[in-house]
Coordinates of C-alpha atoms in Angstrom, one line a residue:
Chain A
M1 CA 21.9 171.7 163.3
G2 CA 25.1 174.4 163.2
I3 CA 28.3 173.8 165.3
N4 CA 28.6 176.4 168.1
V5 CA 32.0 177.5 168.6
A6 CA 33.3 179.7 171.2
V7 CA 36.7 181.5 170.6
T8 CA 38.7 183.6 173.4
G9 CA 41.8 186.3 172.7
M10 CA 38.6 189.0 172.3
Q11 CA 40.7 192.3 173.3
A12 CA 41.1 193.9 170.0
T13 CA 42.7 197.3 170.8
D14 CA 46.2 198.4 169.2
N15 CA 47.8 194.9 169.8
P16 CA 44.7 192.8 169.0
A17 CA 44.5 189.0 170.2
P18 CA 43.5 186.5 167.6
G19 CA 39.9 185.8 168.4
I20 CA 38.3 188.5 166.2
G21 CA 40.2 187.2 163.6
V22 CA 39.8 183.6 164.1
I23 CA 35.8 184.4 164.1
R24 CA 36.1 186.3 161.0
C25 CA 37.4 183.2 159.2
L26 CA 34.4 181.0 160.6
H27 CA 32.2 183.6 158.9
H28 CA 34.2 183.5 155.6
P29 CA 32.9 183.2 152.8
D30 CA 29.5 182.6 154.2
R31 CA 28.0 183.0 157.6
W32 CA 28.8 180.3 160.3
Q33 CA 25.9 178.0 160.4
G34 CA 25.9 177.5 164.5
E35 CA 26.5 180.2 167.2
I36 CA 29.4 182.0 167.6
I37 CA 30.6 182.6 171.2
G38 CA 32.8 185.3 172.3
L39 CA 34.8 184.3 175.5
G40 CA 36.1 187.5 177.3
Y41 CA 38.0 188.0 180.7
D42 CA 37.1 191.5 181.1
V43 CA 33.7 194.0 180.5
Y44 CA 36.3 195.9 178.2
D45 CA 37.7 193.3 176.0
T46 CA 36.4 195.2 173.1
G47 CA 35.7 192.4 170.5
I48 CA 32.9 191.1 172.7
Y49 CA 30.9 193.9 171.7
D50 CA 31.2 193.1 167.7
E51 CA 27.4 192.2 167.4
G52 CA 27.9 191.5 163.7
L53 CA 30.3 188.5 164.6
L54 CA 29.1 187.3 167.6
D55 CA 25.7 185.5 168.5
H56 CA 26.4 185.5 172.9
T57 CA 29.3 186.6 175.0
Y58 CA 30.2 185.2 177.9
L59 CA 33.1 186.2 180.7
I60 CA 35.3 183.7 181.9
P61 CA 37.4 183.8 185.1
Y62 CA 41.4 184.6 184.1
P63 CA 43.6 181.3 184.0
N64 CA 45.5 182.3 187.2
Q65 CA 42.2 182.0 189.2
G66 CA 42.5 178.4 188.5
S67 CA 41.5 175.5 186.1
E68 CA 38.9 174.7 188.3
Q69 CA 37.0 177.8 188.3
V70 CA 37.7 178.0 184.4
Y71 CA 36.0 174.7 184.4
E72 CA 33.0 175.4 186.1
R73 CA 32.3 178.2 184.1
L74 CA 32.8 176.5 180.8
M75 CA 30.3 174.0 182.2
Y76 CA 27.6 176.5 182.9
I77 CA 28.2 177.9 179.3
H78 CA 28.0 174.6 177.9
G79 CA 24.3 173.9 179.7
Q80 CA 23.3 177.2 178.3
R81 CA 24.8 177.1 174.7
R82 CA 26.1 173.6 173.7
L83 CA 29.7 174.3 173.5
D84 CA 30.8 172.0 170.2
V85 CA 33.9 173.4 170.0
I86 CA 36.3 175.8 171.9
I87 CA 39.4 177.5 169.9
P88 CA 41.9 179.4 172.7
T89 CA 43.9 182.0 171.1
L90 CA 46.1 183.2 173.6
D91 CA 49.3 181.9 175.0
S92 CA 48.5 182.3 178.6
E93 CA 45.6 180.3 178.8
L94 CA 47.0 177.2 176.8
A95 CA 48.4 175.3 179.6
L96 CA 45.1 175.6 181.4
F97 CA 43.0 174.2 178.0
Q98 CA 46.0 171.6 178.1
K99 CA 44.8 170.5 181.6
L100 CA 41.2 170.8 180.9
E101 CA 41.2 169.0 177.4
A102 CA 40.2 165.3 178.6
R103 CA 37.5 166.8 180.9
L104 CA 36.1 168.9 178.1
K105 CA 36.3 166.3 176.0
E106 CA 33.9 164.0 178.1
A107 CA 31.3 166.9 178.3
G108 CA 31.6 167.2 174.7
I109 CA 33.3 169.9 174.0
A110 CA 36.2 169.4 171.2
L111 CA 39.4 171.2 171.3
Y112 CA 42.2 170.9 168.7
I113 CA 45.5 172.0 170.2
P114 CA 49.0 171.2 170.5
S115 CA 50.5 168.6 173.2
V116 CA 52.3 169.7 176.1
E117 CA 55.6 168.0 175.0
S118 CA 55.4 169.8 171.7
V119 CA 54.6 173.6 173.2
Q120 CA 57.3 172.5 176.0
R121 CA 60.2 171.7 173.3
R122 CA 59.3 175.3 171.3
A123 CA 59.3 177.4 174.7
K124 CA 61.7 180.2 174.0
A125 CA 63.9 179.0 176.9
N126 CA 64.1 175.4 175.2
L127 CA 64.2 176.7 171.3
V128 CA 67.8 176.2 171.0
Q129 CA 68.2 173.0 172.3
F130 CA 65.3 171.7 170.1
C131 CA 66.9 173.6 166.9
K132 CA 70.0 171.9 167.9
E133 CA 68.5 168.5 168.1
A134 CA 66.3 168.7 164.7
E135 CA 69.0 171.0 163.2
I136 CA 67.1 173.5 162.3
T137 CA 69.0 177.1 162.3
T138 CA 67.9 179.7 165.2
P139 CA 70.0 182.7 166.3
D140 CA 72.5 182.2 169.0
T141 CA 70.6 182.1 172.1
I142 CA 71.5 182.0 175.9
V143 CA 69.0 181.8 178.4
I144 CA 69.5 183.9 181.4
R145 CA 68.2 182.1 184.8
E146 CA 70.5 184.5 187.2
P147 CA 70.9 188.3 186.9
G148 CA 74.8 187.4 187.3
Q149 CA 75.1 185.7 183.9
L150 CA 73.8 188.9 182.0
D151 CA 77.4 190.2 181.6
Q152 CA 78.7 186.8 180.1
A153 CA 75.8 186.6 177.7
V154 CA 76.3 190.0 176.7
K155 CA 80.3 189.5 175.9
E156 CA 79.3 186.2 174.1
I157 CA 76.4 187.5 171.7
G158 CA 77.6 191.0 171.4
F159 CA 76.0 194.3 169.7
P160 CA 72.8 194.2 168.3
M161 CA 71.2 192.0 170.6
M162 CA 67.7 191.0 171.7
I163 CA 66.7 190.8 175.1
K164 CA 63.1 188.9 175.1
G165 CA 61.1 187.7 177.9
V166 CA 60.0 184.1 178.1
F167 CA 56.0 184.9 177.0
Y168 CA 56.0 188.6 176.0
E169 CA 58.1 191.5 175.0
A170 CA 61.5 191.8 172.8
Y171 CA 63.7 194.6 172.6
R172 CA 66.6 195.2 170.2
C173 CA 69.6 196.5 172.2
Q174 CA 72.6 198.5 170.7
N175 CA 74.6 198.8 174.0
I176 CA 75.2 197.8 177.5
Q177 CA 72.7 200.4 179.2
D178 CA 69.8 199.2 176.5
V179 CA 70.4 195.6 177.7
Q180 CA 70.2 196.9 181.3
T181 CA 67.0 198.9 181.0
H182 CA 64.9 196.1 179.2
F183 CA 66.4 193.4 181.2
N184 CA 65.1 195.1 184.5
K185 CA 62.0 196.2 182.6
I186 CA 61.2 192.5 181.8
R187 CA 62.4 191.0 185.2
E188 CA 60.7 192.9 187.1
K189 CA 57.3 192.3 185.0
W190 CA 57.7 188.7 184.3
G191 CA 60.5 187.5 186.5
L192 CA 63.2 185.2 185.2
P193 CA 64.4 183.7 182.5
I194 CA 65.3 186.1 180.2
I195 CA 66.5 185.4 176.6
A196 CA 69.5 186.9 174.9
Q197 CA 69.8 186.3 171.4
Q198 CA 71.9 187.2 168.4
V199 CA 70.4 189.6 165.7
I200 CA 70.2 188.1 162.4
K201 CA 70.8 191.0 159.6
G202 CA 67.6 190.5 157.1
E203 CA 64.3 190.3 156.4
E204 CA 61.6 188.6 158.9
F205 CA 58.7 186.5 157.1
D206 CA 56.0 185.0 159.3
V207 CA 53.9 181.8 158.6
C208 CA 50.8 180.6 160.2
C209 CA 50.7 177.1 160.3
L210 CA 48.6 174.3 161.1
G211 CA 49.4 170.8 161.9
G212 CA 47.6 168.1 161.7
E213 CA 48.4 164.6 163.2
G214 CA 51.7 163.8 163.8
G215 CA 52.9 167.4 162.9
E216 CA 51.9 167.0 159.1
L217 CA 51.4 170.6 157.6
L218 CA 47.7 170.9 156.6
G219 CA 48.1 174.3 155.5
A220 CA 50.3 177.3 155.6
V221 CA 50.3 181.0 154.7
P222 CA 53.6 183.0 154.3
I223 CA 53.4 187.0 155.1
R224 CA 55.7 189.6 154.7
K225 CA 54.8 192.4 157.1
I226 CA 54.5 196.0 155.3
G227 CA 53.7 197.9 158.1
L228 CA 54.3 197.9 161.8
T229 CA 53.1 199.8 164.8
D230 CA 55.9 201.1 167.2
K231 CA 54.9 197.8 169.4
G232 CA 56.1 195.8 166.2
K233 CA 52.9 194.4 165.6
A234 CA 51.7 194.0 161.7
W235 CA 49.1 196.4 160.6
A236 CA 49.7 195.6 156.7
A237 CA 51.0 192.5 155.6
I238 CA 51.0 190.4 152.0
T239 CA 50.9 186.8 151.1
L240 CA 53.6 184.9 149.5
R241 CA 54.5 182.0 147.4
N242 CA 57.8 180.8 148.7
E243 CA 58.5 177.2 149.0
A244 CA 62.0 177.7 151.2
L245 CA 59.6 179.5 154.1
L246 CA 57.0 176.1 153.5
E247 CA 59.5 173.9 153.5
F248 CA 61.7 175.1 156.9
S249 CA 57.7 175.3 158.2
R250 CA 56.9 171.7 157.6
K251 CA 60.2 170.3 158.6
I252 CA 59.7 172.3 162.1
L253 CA 56.2 171.0 162.4
K254 CA 57.1 167.4 161.9
E255 CA 60.0 167.5 164.3
L256 CA 57.9 169.1 166.8
R257 CA 54.8 166.6 166.1
W258 CA 52.9 169.8 166.6
S259 CA 49.2 169.1 165.8
G260 CA 47.6 172.6 166.3
P261 CA 47.8 176.1 164.9
C262 CA 50.8 178.2 165.4
E263 CA 52.7 181.4 163.9
M264 CA 56.3 180.6 162.9
E265 CA 58.6 183.8 163.0
I266 CA 61.4 183.4 160.7
M267 CA 64.2 185.5 159.6
K268 CA 66.3 185.2 156.3
E269 CA 69.8 186.2 156.6
E270 CA 70.5 188.8 154.3
R271 CA 74.2 187.7 153.6
T272 CA 73.7 184.1 153.0
D273 CA 69.8 183.6 152.4
K274 CA 69.8 181.3 155.1
L275 CA 66.2 181.0 157.2
F276 CA 66.4 181.1 160.9
L277 CA 63.8 180.0 162.9
L278 CA 62.9 183.1 166.2
E279 CA 59.9 181.9 167.2
I280 CA 56.9 179.6 167.4
N281 CA 53.5 181.3 168.9
P282 CA 51.5 178.2 170.3
R283 CA 48.5 179.6 168.8
F284 CA 46.8 181.8 165.7
P285 CA 47.9 185.2 164.9
A286 CA 46.2 188.3 165.1
W287 CA 46.2 188.5 161.1
V288 CA 44.7 185.1 160.7
Y289 CA 41.8 186.7 158.6
L290 CA 44.3 187.1 155.9
C291 CA 44.5 183.6 155.8
A292 CA 40.8 183.0 155.0
G293 CA 41.7 185.6 152.4
A294 CA 44.3 184.0 150.7
N295 CA 42.3 180.7 150.5
Q296 CA 43.5 178.7 153.2
N297 CA 40.7 179.0 155.9
L298 CA 42.8 177.6 158.8
P299 CA 40.0 178.3 161.6
R300 CA 37.3 176.2 159.8
L301 CA 39.8 173.7 159.6
V302 CA 40.7 173.6 162.9
V303 CA 36.9 172.9 163.5
D304 CA 36.7 170.2 161.6
L305 CA 39.8 168.7 163.1
A306 CA 38.4 169.1 166.8
L307 CA 35.7 166.9 165.9
G308 CA 37.4 164.6 164.3
K309 CA 36.4 165.0 160.9
P310 CA 38.6 163.7 157.6
V311 CA 40.8 166.6 156.5
K312 CA 43.2 166.9 153.7
A313 CA 46.1 169.3 153.3
L314 CA 45.0 172.6 151.6
P315 CA 46.4 173.4 148.2
P316 CA 49.2 176.4 148.4
A317 CA 47.8 179.7 149.6
E318 CA 47.2 182.6 147.1
S319 CA 50.1 185.4 146.9
G320 CA 49.7 189.0 146.6
I321 CA 47.0 189.0 148.9
T322 CA 47.4 192.0 151.3
F323 CA 45.8 193.4 154.8
V324 CA 45.6 196.8 156.2
R325 CA 44.4 196.8 159.7
H326 CA 41.7 199.4 160.4
A327 CA 40.7 200.7 163.7
T328 CA 36.9 201.3 164.1
D329 CA 34.8 202.6 166.9
L330 CA 31.4 200.0 168.0
L331 CA 28.8 201.6 169.6
C332 CA 26.8 199.8 172.2
P333 CA 23.9 201.0 174.5
L334 CA 24.7 200.9 178.2
E335 CA 22.5 197.9 178.8
Y336 CA 25.5 195.7 177.3
I337 CA 27.8 197.1 179.8
E338 CA 25.3 196.4 182.2
N339 CA 24.7 192.8 181.4
L340 CA 28.1 192.0 181.1
T341 CA 28.9 193.7 184.5
I342 CA 26.3 192.3 186.5
N343 CA 25.5 188.9 184.9
G344 CA 28.6 188.1 183.1
E345 CA 27.0 187.5 179.7
L346 CA 25.2 189.2 176.7
H347 CA 23.1 187.4 173.9
Y348 CA 22.8 189.2 170.7
R349 CA 20.9 186.7 168.9
R350 CA 16.8 186.7 169.5
E351 CA 16.0 183.4 171.5
K352 CA 14.3 181.3 169.3
Chain B
M1 CA 61.6 176.0 132.7
S2 CA 64.2 177.7 134.4
S3 CA 64.2 181.2 134.6
L4 CA 66.5 183.9 134.6
F5 CA 65.0 185.6 137.7
K6 CA 65.6 184.2 141.2
S7 CA 62.0 184.1 142.2
E8 CA 58.5 184.1 140.8
L9 CA 57.7 187.6 139.3
T10 CA 54.5 189.1 138.0
L11 CA 54.4 192.4 136.1
S12 CA 50.8 194.1 136.1
E13 CA 49.7 196.2 132.4
S14 CA 50.6 199.2 134.6
G15 CA 54.1 198.3 135.2
F16 CA 53.5 197.2 139.0
L17 CA 56.1 194.2 139.7
F18 CA 55.4 191.8 142.5
D19 CA 58.0 189.3 143.9
H20 CA 55.9 186.4 145.1
A21 CA 58.7 184.7 147.4
T22 CA 59.8 188.6 149.3
G23 CA 56.5 190.4 149.1
L24 CA 58.5 193.0 147.7
T25 CA 56.9 195.3 144.7
Y26 CA 58.4 197.7 142.3
T27 CA 57.0 200.3 139.9
L28 CA 58.5 199.9 136.4
N29 CA 58.6 202.6 133.7
P30 CA 57.6 201.9 130.0
T31 CA 61.2 201.3 129.0
G32 CA 62.1 198.8 131.9
Q33 CA 58.5 196.9 131.5
F34 CA 59.6 196.6 127.9
I35 CA 62.8 194.8 128.8
F36 CA 61.4 193.3 131.7
R37 CA 58.6 191.1 129.1
Q38 CA 61.8 190.4 126.5
M39 CA 63.8 189.1 129.6
Q40 CA 60.6 186.9 130.6
K41 CA 60.8 185.5 127.0
G42 CA 63.9 184.4 127.2
V43 CA 65.0 187.2 124.2
E44 CA 69.2 187.4 124.8
G45 CA 70.9 191.1 125.3
P46 CA 71.5 191.7 121.5
E47 CA 68.1 191.4 120.2
I48 CA 66.4 193.1 123.2
L49 CA 68.9 196.3 122.3
T50 CA 67.9 195.9 118.6
R51 CA 64.1 195.6 119.8
L52 CA 64.4 198.5 122.0
Q53 CA 65.8 201.0 119.4
E54 CA 62.8 199.8 117.2
E55 CA 60.2 200.3 119.9
F56 CA 61.4 203.4 121.1
E57 CA 63.0 204.8 118.2
V58 CA 66.2 205.6 120.0
D59 CA 70.0 205.3 118.8
E60 CA 71.9 202.2 119.8
T61 CA 74.0 204.4 122.9
T62 CA 70.8 205.5 124.4
A63 CA 69.2 201.8 124.2
R64 CA 72.2 200.3 125.8
K65 CA 72.2 202.9 128.6
D66 CA 68.5 201.9 129.2
L67 CA 69.6 198.4 129.3
D68 CA 72.7 198.1 131.0
D69 CA 71.0 200.7 133.8
F70 CA 67.9 198.6 133.8
V71 CA 69.9 194.9 134.3
R72 CA 71.9 196.8 137.0
Q73 CA 69.1 197.8 139.0
L74 CA 67.8 194.3 138.8
K75 CA 71.0 192.8 140.3
E76 CA 70.6 195.5 142.8
F77 CA 67.5 194.4 144.1
E78 CA 69.1 190.7 143.8
L79 CA 66.2 190.1 141.1
I80 CA 68.9 188.1 139.2
D81 CA 72.2 187.0 139.6

């Protein structure tokens, strides 16, 4: 009997969520033996129509509709499909799954996500404090909790500087007009606090990591992005063999006791070659399929960890593997849209 | 084994050079490929100069200029100290 895995984050437009990448890893190198269930939030979450990858699709309520509604919907799906594991892939739903983790486990659904404490310590507003305590280099950062603090932050950090929302969006600012524009834009959309951060001149690297028990580094794939969209998202990247990045990542995971997937954004300063931690995203990156290509299938390892199977740290990722993101059009009959709109579910695999 | 190069580099038959630590790639012409392979083998500068003259049938001045140019570019790209 195969293991059934449900995956969230199915929107896959020009700024894709990680769900489709995670599912492609599960199907790599050979097709996943259990059922793969896509969990979408909207009828037009594009990935839910990829019938080559999915066996079933279900819509679930947005996290802001409350954990009870989401729990009830997941229990309905569980009753239909037997969900063995759920892999959540969005920042915005992590708190909800942390809240539901014990109840889901009791119902027979396993997760492998970082603890509330680990996630909080690396939150953008807390990152500087964490880095200070753990002696990890990070750019000078000021957390602006009141609009009146912006002028002082600009004075202290100087230009160029980054203005960032605590969850989403980051803008490089060259002058005070840029700062005010982006500060107001983020404030209107996401509210305060807003992060003001020093710009480190150098090269940016990302590392997709998986932490095991106590934050042991089980796998890590460092990359350099070689093509960016206008939103700064990678559409091409290459894997690296870089011991300094791995050591830096290992130390961070251990200090955070991070058990789960994450993506680290790291800057190497041009002048000193020193590494600076910019951010930790508490989930797989959208480019996670590259990990499978580099012989580190981290999503498959997450399934084993969720089910409590014994796992070992993976051998180093292969360097020089490249991905290029290629948009494609999926065609689907009207009944697919109809089924999802009316019933909130769609079944690609014929019932046996 | 310690290397002259700052990070692990792989040169393909076609002259495509890949830096495993940074992901940067370079294209080397036949002269650059020849010098690079000599450096990888640990051959010293004066010997590379002699081998360059033999391989490409050029005089010492030309060979020296090619070698100096190549080494300068390796330094510019921070591939060697």
